[in-house]
Amino acid sequence: MIIRKRLVINLLMIAVLLAACSAPAAQGNPASTAIGTEQAINAAENSPAPEMDSASTPMNDVPLKDALGNLEPQDVFQNFYDITQVPRPSGSMDKIREFLVNFGNGLGLETIADDAGNVLIRKPAAPGFENRQGVVLQAHMDMVDEMDEGKDFDFDTDPIQAFVNGDYIVADGTTLGADDGIGVAMIMAVLQSDSLQTGPLEGLFTVDEETTMSGANGLKPDFLQGRIFFNLDSETEGIFTIGSAGGEHVNSNSTYPQTTAPTDMLAYAVKVQGLQGGHSGVNINQVLGHATRLLVRLLKGAEEPFGLRLSSLSGGTASNAIPRDATAVVFLPAEQADGFTAYVKDYEATIQVELTETEPDLNVQLEAVDPPAQVLEIEFQNTLIDALYGTPQGVERMSDAVPGLVETSTNLGITAIQDGQMQLVCYPRSSVDSELQDMEQVITSIWALAGYPAEITGWYAAWTPNPDSPILGLMQSTYLELFGVEPSVSAVHAGLECGAIGGIYPGMDMISIGPTLENVHSPSERLSIPSVDKLMQLLTTVLQHIPDK
Ligand SMILES: [Zn+2]
């Protein structure tokens, strides 16, 4: 039961992470409906046959352009269609920036592109609403550029081919870019509206969220005027996100001493493999196996009894991924070969029992290999195994404020020890900045005992959940009034732009919302059409009820 509960929470976290974008609508759209399958088919019949390779696109899919008349809110979906026509993979922001600058100028609104490449559009208060608190609406303008194998597509020049499929908008073999194009489209609709009765609004469009977060990180402290902040990059309608983790890389890079490999010993490769892996933030609460740690534990138990010598050790390929496999090349005296083989079998059985629920495919392989020329100098080897075995791994603390949320964790993402070069990368995360610093010191203290240098890179701030946030309270009561159900409140154990922006604007009252997106960052990405309408109703209602200063 405990496992089931954990799984549910984890799925929630993934859903939240996947869906982080929403935006305000221009009008109330009280009676709008999403296009249904029937309408979609009708639209298909009424429009000219689309020019496309029908092999890869189901015939009942209607090009988004031809379905726009049937989609509500129309202004949002028109904006979204327009955005799909502007190439904007992360790192190629010029075209979308120009598009947004032209959009703001076209509305006669103050429009600024900052040094980081972000675009800000300011909309003054409606007459009589000048005393309202200012609100910032933010979405990121870049998109992930994934496509199906064999798809002929250039993200730098080709428009996204979007289609309506039942209650969803989908792309044809590429990411759709609703993450976060739909957030941009909703903000545009709010800025366009001349019927909304709101205080001063700012639409902030950031660059390169999906890669470096350089837009959010590069904001100047005096750029934004509003102190209520809506991030429209969440991925599940009905879930409000109120916190995210900060993080950093703790790196150690150095050389190490080697000696000539013994000629009277046999060389083997030991592999721990078949693990699930996963995102080191989102999946860390699943108590999955960590391949490198499991392998180091094996080595720790074999060093003395078998006189094992280590030649190389590697595990994991990315700081933010839980290692799925790890390999060590070791030397053993010939007379110990049988004993070591039995030890490895026993060890495999032990950890298979320990991880039977979470890692059903876990296995340990032992095979003879050609002997490498060098091994680690013995004292360095002993210290290394102790240092890696003692390096913390996994969940350190759960949140008191948000049930089910991992507050602090760490992941030894990369271990590479070979040919005299050592690289270690840990990725601690926490939704409390001081705990992140604590985690960093634990890791660097252990490494200091071993004599390893440590360097911190890529730090970003936590967005600490505030269950008493006034904007959260307003959003919750409005949601209940509009839809008759309580929304969920969650936080993610991963980095969001809100963390970076909150670090630059302390005291900003922030919330992240969005319509429902599925399978983001993949060619299966799809956007729920009805959820956009609900989100716009919520957003436009809340924006018209922001309290006075
Ligand atoms: Zn996003």
XYZ file of C-alpha atoms and ligand atoms in Angstrom:
550
model
C 0.000 0.000 0.000
C 2.856 2.283 0.756
C 4.268 1.608 -2.655
C 0.971 2.359 -4.295
C 0.655 5.638 -2.473
C 4.127 6.645 -3.500
C 3.331 5.816 -7.079
C 0.240 7.984 -7.096
C 2.123 10.927 -5.711
C 4.866 10.398 -8.201
C 2.456 10.329 -11.102
C 1.004 13.550 -9.813
C 4.436 15.118 -9.717
C 5.130 14.001 -13.256
C 1.820 15.346 -14.411
C 2.515 18.655 -12.777
C 5.970 18.811 -14.198
C 4.740 17.989 -17.632
C 2.042 20.612 -17.610
C 3.301 23.938 -16.552
C 1.805 26.596 -18.739
C -1.370 28.510 -18.729
C -2.529 31.936 -19.621
C -5.403 34.285 -19.205
C -8.159 34.554 -21.761
C -9.396 37.633 -23.414
C -13.056 37.139 -22.740
C -15.095 35.115 -20.363
C -16.099 32.500 -22.935
C -18.777 31.270 -20.596
C -20.505 28.931 -23.001
C -17.601 27.813 -25.110
C -17.201 24.169 -25.957
C -14.311 22.216 -27.258
C -14.465 20.673 -30.653
C -15.639 17.072 -30.557
C -14.816 14.245 -32.877
C -17.988 14.797 -34.827
C -17.226 18.445 -35.388
C -13.707 17.552 -36.342
C -14.891 15.160 -39.010
C -17.317 17.749 -40.340
C -14.583 20.305 -40.498
C -12.464 17.838 -42.416
C -15.213 17.264 -44.945
C -15.771 20.967 -45.423
C -12.185 21.892 -45.995
C -9.964 21.136 -48.958
C -7.871 18.028 -48.716
C -4.738 18.931 -46.814
C -1.470 18.727 -48.668
C 0.411 16.172 -46.670
C 1.602 12.636 -46.796
C -1.558 10.873 -45.800
C 0.444 7.811 -44.753
C 1.618 9.437 -41.547
C -1.474 11.463 -40.691
C -4.791 9.834 -39.850
C -7.503 11.045 -42.234
C -9.795 12.104 -39.436
C -7.283 14.666 -38.230
C -8.215 18.196 -39.181
C -5.469 20.750 -39.737
C -5.592 23.206 -36.862
C -5.969 26.107 -39.283
C -9.183 24.629 -40.699
C -10.642 23.901 -37.259
C -10.081 27.325 -35.736
C -13.687 28.418 -36.265
C -14.861 25.589 -34.027
C -12.396 25.984 -31.172
C -13.052 28.030 -28.046
C -11.617 30.326 -26.881
C -11.096 31.340 -30.512
C -8.574 34.073 -29.781
C -6.367 31.700 -27.803
C -6.378 29.006 -30.470
C -5.815 31.548 -33.247
C -2.787 32.800 -31.314
C -1.607 29.247 -30.763
C -1.904 28.486 -34.469
C 0.073 31.634 -35.278
C 2.798 30.537 -32.863
C 3.038 27.088 -34.474
C 3.974 28.922 -37.680
C 7.027 30.516 -36.034
C 10.087 28.210 -35.687
C 11.362 28.407 -32.081
C 13.490 25.473 -30.929
C 15.507 26.313 -27.822
C 18.557 28.299 -28.829
C 16.871 29.813 -31.923
C 14.800 32.595 -30.420
C 15.142 35.390 -32.999
C 11.981 34.655 -34.996
C 9.650 34.193 -32.037
C 11.105 37.260 -30.312
C 10.438 39.353 -33.411
C 6.929 37.881 -33.623
C 6.162 38.888 -30.020
C 7.721 42.349 -30.341
C 5.593 42.965 -33.433
C 2.565 41.660 -31.575
C 3.063 44.059 -28.651
C 3.819 47.022 -30.877
C 0.813 46.177 -33.025
C -1.400 46.504 -29.962
C 0.167 49.868 -29.174
C 1.491 48.516 -25.862
C 4.857 49.231 -24.281
C 7.070 46.391 -25.537
C 10.638 45.745 -24.408
C 13.206 43.111 -25.367
C 15.814 42.818 -22.599
C 19.487 41.852 -22.766
C 18.693 38.211 -21.994
C 16.394 38.066 -25.033
C 13.120 38.074 -23.109
C 10.127 40.119 -24.269
C 7.959 42.136 -21.878
C 4.643 43.694 -22.912
C 2.960 46.059 -20.457
C -0.793 46.598 -20.514
C -2.102 49.516 -18.433
C -5.013 49.111 -16.034
C -8.533 49.487 -17.364
C -10.100 52.833 -16.366
C -11.050 52.691 -12.695
C -8.728 49.728 -11.971
C -5.511 51.672 -11.518
C -5.277 50.795 -7.818
C -5.202 47.078 -8.387
C -1.989 45.191 -7.643
C 0.107 44.551 -10.745
C 0.208 41.028 -12.192
C 2.909 39.407 -14.295
C 1.845 36.623 -16.683
C 4.779 34.536 -17.858
C 5.388 31.763 -20.379
C 8.510 30.556 -22.153
C 8.829 31.049 -25.895
C 11.114 28.134 -26.766
C 10.084 24.525 -27.409
C 11.703 21.101 -27.320
C 12.627 19.848 -30.806
C 11.938 16.110 -30.816
C 10.713 14.202 -33.865
C 9.906 10.661 -34.933
C 12.715 8.681 -36.441
C 12.737 9.130 -40.190
C 10.651 12.316 -40.077
C 11.873 14.941 -42.536
C 11.608 18.174 -40.588
C 13.765 21.213 -39.782
C 12.796 22.914 -36.526
C 14.772 26.020 -37.492
C 12.711 26.696 -40.603
C 9.576 24.529 -40.768
C 6.237 25.426 -39.145
C 4.740 22.823 -36.813
C 2.003 20.798 -38.516
C -0.759 20.806 -35.910
C -4.035 18.906 -36.123
C -7.218 18.571 -34.132
C -7.834 14.991 -33.086
C -10.987 14.642 -31.041
C -10.529 16.675 -27.884
C -6.818 17.139 -28.478
C -4.411 19.107 -30.596
C -1.540 16.981 -31.840
C 1.429 17.414 -34.156
C 2.530 15.240 -37.057
C 5.646 13.382 -35.984
C 7.156 16.253 -34.021
C 6.749 17.887 -30.661
C 3.717 20.177 -30.741
C 5.200 23.003 -28.727
C 2.065 23.507 -26.641
C 4.746 23.452 -23.943
C 4.779 26.374 -23.726
C 3.169 27.825 -26.846
C -0.282 27.542 -25.322
C 0.925 29.625 -22.372
C 2.183 32.281 -24.768
C -1.130 32.154 -26.690
C -3.201 32.637 -23.531
C -1.143 35.615 -22.390
C -1.464 37.150 -25.845
C -5.245 36.770 -25.595
C -5.297 38.622 -22.269
C -3.163 41.411 -23.691
C -5.424 41.643 -26.762
C -8.684 41.811 -24.854
C -10.458 45.148 -24.605
C -13.250 43.757 -22.433
C -11.293 42.501 -19.413
C -11.514 44.780 -16.391
C -8.086 44.358 -14.850
C -5.362 46.287 -13.113
C -1.927 46.717 -14.703
C -0.647 43.567 -16.422
C 2.727 42.527 -17.758
C 3.187 39.692 -20.233
C 6.660 38.212 -19.840
C 7.958 35.815 -22.477
C 11.230 34.122 -21.530
C 13.841 32.435 -23.717
C 15.352 28.959 -23.518
C 13.525 27.528 -20.513
C 14.007 24.013 -21.825
C 17.801 24.187 -21.860
C 19.595 26.828 -19.805
C 16.774 28.905 -18.279
C 18.928 31.818 -19.376
C 15.871 34.024 -19.831
C 14.544 33.617 -16.293
C 18.047 33.682 -14.816
C 18.944 36.799 -16.802
C 16.078 39.020 -15.633
C 17.158 42.345 -14.165
C 15.831 43.055 -10.650
C 14.062 46.263 -11.768
C 12.487 44.860 -14.948
C 9.139 43.647 -13.602
C 6.691 45.986 -11.871
C 3.993 43.544 -10.707
C 4.435 41.490 -7.550
C 1.853 38.807 -8.306
C 3.231 36.252 -10.731
C 1.431 33.648 -12.851
C 3.647 31.122 -14.566
C 1.653 29.467 -17.375
C 3.856 26.417 -17.879
C 2.099 23.792 -15.735
C 0.702 20.732 -17.448
C -2.421 19.625 -15.635
C -5.581 21.707 -15.471
C -6.939 21.625 -11.920
C -3.543 21.371 -10.261
C -1.877 24.511 -8.952
C 1.874 24.341 -8.523
C 3.265 26.367 -5.639
C 6.849 25.254 -5.328
C 9.885 23.843 -7.077
C 13.308 22.682 -6.095
C 16.553 24.550 -6.351
C 19.621 22.623 -7.384
C 23.262 22.662 -8.356
C 26.052 20.428 -9.560
C 28.749 19.324 -7.130
C 31.664 18.295 -9.350
C 34.995 16.712 -8.698
C 37.524 16.431 -11.500
C 41.052 15.252 -10.870
C 43.756 12.837 -11.863
C 44.640 9.800 -9.750
C 47.636 7.506 -9.338
C 47.810 4.199 -11.235
C 50.172 1.241 -11.196
C 50.891 -1.476 -13.724
C 48.227 -4.169 -13.646
C 49.337 -7.434 -12.017
C 50.217 -10.031 -14.624
C 49.282 -13.000 -12.439
C 45.639 -11.990 -12.010
C 42.525 -12.390 -14.155
C 40.493 -9.450 -15.467
C 36.687 -9.282 -15.281
C 34.004 -6.783 -16.045
C 31.291 -6.563 -13.373
C 28.060 -4.911 -14.495
C 25.013 -3.879 -12.518
C 22.293 -3.356 -15.095
C 18.615 -3.544 -15.991
C 17.557 -0.719 -13.688
C 14.761 1.674 -14.532
C 16.672 4.926 -14.185
C 14.556 8.064 -14.372
C 14.667 11.759 -13.661
C 16.739 12.497 -10.580
C 14.135 14.953 -9.325
C 10.776 13.652 -10.430
C 11.529 9.946 -9.881
C 13.751 10.164 -6.826
C 10.867 9.334 -4.457
C 10.322 5.934 -6.074
C 13.240 4.436 -4.142
C 14.617 2.971 -7.339
C 17.949 1.220 -7.480
C 21.042 3.305 -8.196
C 23.384 1.243 -10.369
C 26.624 2.937 -9.323
C 25.849 2.695 -5.643
C 24.885 -0.973 -5.975
C 28.144 -1.681 -7.775
C 30.245 0.189 -5.220
C 28.571 -1.851 -2.479
C 29.571 -5.014 -4.325
C 33.163 -3.790 -4.579
C 33.259 -2.820 -0.902
C 32.365 -6.378 0.068
C 34.905 -7.907 -2.309
C 37.996 -5.782 -1.775
C 39.452 -7.550 1.228
C 38.149 -11.116 0.997
C 39.211 -11.561 -2.629
C 42.134 -9.166 -2.950
C 40.248 -7.347 -5.715
C 42.040 -4.630 -7.689
C 40.079 -1.984 -9.524
C 41.067 -0.823 -13.003
C 38.118 1.398 -13.925
C 34.637 2.306 -12.744
C 31.808 4.047 -14.577
C 28.144 4.641 -13.895
C 25.540 7.060 -15.215
C 25.659 9.436 -18.157
C 23.820 12.555 -16.968
C 23.723 14.494 -13.730
C 19.914 14.566 -13.725
C 19.359 10.868 -14.434
C 19.437 8.045 -11.907
C 22.109 5.664 -13.283
C 20.595 2.593 -14.958
C 23.817 0.667 -15.265
C 27.361 0.724 -13.962
C 30.501 -1.195 -14.862
C 33.762 -1.917 -13.082
C 36.787 -3.660 -14.561
C 38.581 -5.570 -11.824
C 41.491 -7.958 -11.372
C 41.338 -11.066 -9.160
C 43.874 -13.729 -8.214
C 43.109 -16.856 -10.252
C 42.460 -18.894 -7.101
C 39.774 -16.418 -6.031
C 37.840 -16.543 -9.305
C 35.350 -19.193 -8.196
C 34.778 -17.567 -4.831
C 34.224 -14.180 -6.429
C 31.811 -15.644 -8.974
C 29.763 -17.170 -6.149
C 29.909 -13.884 -4.218
C 28.552 -11.965 -7.221
C 25.700 -14.466 -7.639
C 24.818 -14.191 -3.953
C 24.976 -10.418 -4.092
C 22.723 -10.349 -7.156
C 20.154 -12.473 -5.322
C 20.349 -10.217 -2.253
C 19.691 -6.969 -4.089
C 17.043 -8.572 -6.283
C 15.141 -9.391 -3.084
C 15.677 -5.896 -1.687
C 14.455 -4.211 -4.879
C 11.962 -6.797 -6.052
C 9.100 -4.278 -6.304
C 10.890 -1.391 -7.968
C 13.573 -3.065 -10.094
C 12.227 -6.331 -11.512
C 14.879 -6.496 -14.255
C 17.906 -5.790 -12.085
C 20.809 -8.164 -12.703
C 24.546 -8.393 -12.142
C 26.804 -9.778 -14.858
C 30.360 -11.006 -14.587
C 32.490 -11.704 -17.636
C 36.157 -12.241 -18.368
C 37.728 -9.404 -20.373
C 41.088 -8.575 -21.911
C 43.253 -7.241 -19.087
C 43.807 -3.467 -19.131
C 47.373 -2.209 -18.578
C 46.788 -0.240 -15.370
C 44.971 -0.493 -12.050
C 44.256 2.152 -9.431
C 47.027 2.540 -6.875
C 45.832 0.492 -3.901
C 45.424 3.290 -1.344
C 43.566 5.414 -3.837
C 41.319 2.435 -4.607
C 40.492 1.841 -0.937
C 39.677 5.485 -0.331
C 37.658 5.790 -3.541
C 35.387 2.883 -2.682
C 34.818 4.292 0.824
C 34.195 7.807 -0.488
C 31.694 6.677 -3.103
C 29.987 4.298 -0.680
C 29.601 7.150 1.815
C 28.389 9.744 -0.700
C 24.705 10.336 0.105
C 22.143 9.201 -2.427
C 18.393 9.567 -2.840
C 15.766 11.248 -0.688
C 17.101 13.145 2.311
C 13.911 14.778 3.598
C 10.191 14.985 2.799
C 8.258 18.268 2.921
C 6.144 19.215 5.920
C 4.275 21.879 3.928
C 3.258 19.736 0.930
C 2.461 16.090 1.725
C 4.223 13.678 -0.614
C 6.725 16.235 -1.882
C 10.413 15.379 -1.671
C 12.021 18.393 -0.049
C 15.698 17.490 -0.355
C 17.519 14.822 -2.352
C 20.749 14.141 -4.149
C 21.862 12.018 -7.077
C 25.358 10.815 -7.937
C 24.627 11.116 -11.634
C 28.059 10.628 -13.194
C 30.937 8.484 -12.028
C 33.824 8.066 -14.471
C 37.144 6.688 -13.256
C 39.424 5.539 -16.012
C 42.936 6.064 -17.409
C 44.022 8.255 -14.511
C 41.106 10.698 -14.821
C 38.309 10.896 -12.256
C 34.995 12.700 -12.741
C 32.182 12.743 -10.169
C 28.980 14.777 -10.487
C 26.336 14.958 -7.777
C 23.074 16.822 -8.299
C 21.501 17.796 -4.969
C 18.067 19.469 -5.034
C 15.918 21.087 -2.388
C 12.868 23.312 -2.171
C 14.594 25.007 0.782
C 17.772 26.883 -0.154
C 19.473 26.325 3.216
C 18.919 22.561 2.952
C 20.512 22.544 -0.489
C 23.555 24.205 1.009
C 23.555 21.606 3.787
C 23.421 18.766 1.260
C 26.275 20.342 -0.677
C 28.389 20.466 2.488
C 27.700 16.828 3.322
C 28.911 15.758 -0.112
C 31.960 18.009 -0.172
C 32.889 17.009 3.400
C 33.052 13.336 2.474
C 35.009 14.117 -0.650
C 37.340 16.359 1.367
C 38.114 13.434 3.665
C 39.113 11.498 0.567
C 41.189 14.413 -0.711
C 38.986 15.183 -3.704
C 38.538 18.776 -4.899
C 34.946 19.981 -5.323
C 33.477 22.687 -7.488
C 29.899 23.980 -7.473
C 28.294 24.915 -10.789
C 24.831 25.682 -12.132
C 23.166 26.786 -8.901
C 19.538 27.886 -9.108
C 17.166 28.961 -6.368
C 14.352 27.012 -4.809
C 10.755 28.170 -4.950
C 9.701 27.322 -1.424
C 5.996 26.407 -1.171
C 3.843 28.951 0.674
C 0.461 27.367 1.448
C -0.676 30.756 2.840
C -0.036 32.623 -0.434
C -2.835 35.181 -1.068
C -2.936 34.477 -4.800
C -3.236 30.747 -4.093
C -6.205 31.453 -1.819
C -7.907 33.565 -4.487
C -7.248 30.919 -7.146
C -8.623 28.142 -4.954
C -11.857 29.955 -4.076
C -12.380 31.072 -7.687
C -11.828 27.553 -8.992
C -14.335 26.118 -6.532
C -16.891 28.788 -7.456
C -16.484 28.265 -11.198
C -16.249 24.494 -11.394
C -17.696 23.181 -8.130
C -14.646 21.142 -7.170
C -11.535 21.828 -5.153
C -8.355 22.165 -7.189
C -5.249 20.231 -6.179
C -2.179 21.993 -4.889
C 1.220 20.539 -5.564
C 4.894 21.242 -5.889
C 7.620 19.634 -7.969
C 10.986 18.297 -6.964
C 12.597 19.804 -10.046
C 13.554 23.217 -11.302
C 10.991 25.672 -12.652
C 11.508 29.217 -13.895
C 9.571 30.439 -10.856
C 12.519 29.438 -8.690
C 14.952 31.545 -10.666
C 12.553 34.481 -10.913
C 11.603 34.323 -7.222
C 15.310 34.434 -6.429
C 15.578 37.729 -8.335
C 12.276 39.118 -6.953
C 12.059 38.109 -3.285
C 8.541 38.297 -1.917
C 6.830 37.822 -5.295
C 3.546 35.934 -4.778
C 3.767 33.159 -7.376
C 1.669 30.351 -8.760
C 2.054 28.063 -11.766
C -0.985 26.862 -13.728
C -1.746 25.489 -17.146
C -4.111 23.449 -19.308
C -3.610 19.713 -19.628
C -0.711 18.584 -21.783
C 0.394 14.991 -22.229
C 3.664 13.436 -23.354
C 5.468 16.755 -23.536
C 9.001 16.787 -24.938
C 8.052 13.937 -27.307
C 6.352 13.629 -30.707
C 3.312 12.273 -28.832
C 2.785 15.632 -27.125
C -0.887 16.630 -27.132
C -2.978 19.454 -25.727
C -6.420 18.963 -24.215
C -8.755 21.456 -25.911
C -11.438 21.616 -23.177
C -8.809 22.254 -20.528
C -7.732 25.449 -22.289
C -11.225 26.870 -22.015
C -11.427 26.014 -18.311
C -8.074 27.562 -17.645
C -8.980 30.755 -19.460
C -12.217 31.046 -17.492
C -10.240 30.691 -14.289
C -7.510 33.074 -15.300
C -9.719 35.830 -16.638
C -11.976 35.631 -13.593
C -9.064 35.809 -11.175
C -7.398 38.648 -13.077
C -10.564 40.706 -12.683
C -10.631 40.096 -8.924
C -7.067 40.943 -7.965
C -7.146 43.019 -4.747
C -6.142 46.672 -4.530
C -2.660 47.666 -3.468
Zn 7.525 24.244 -20.467
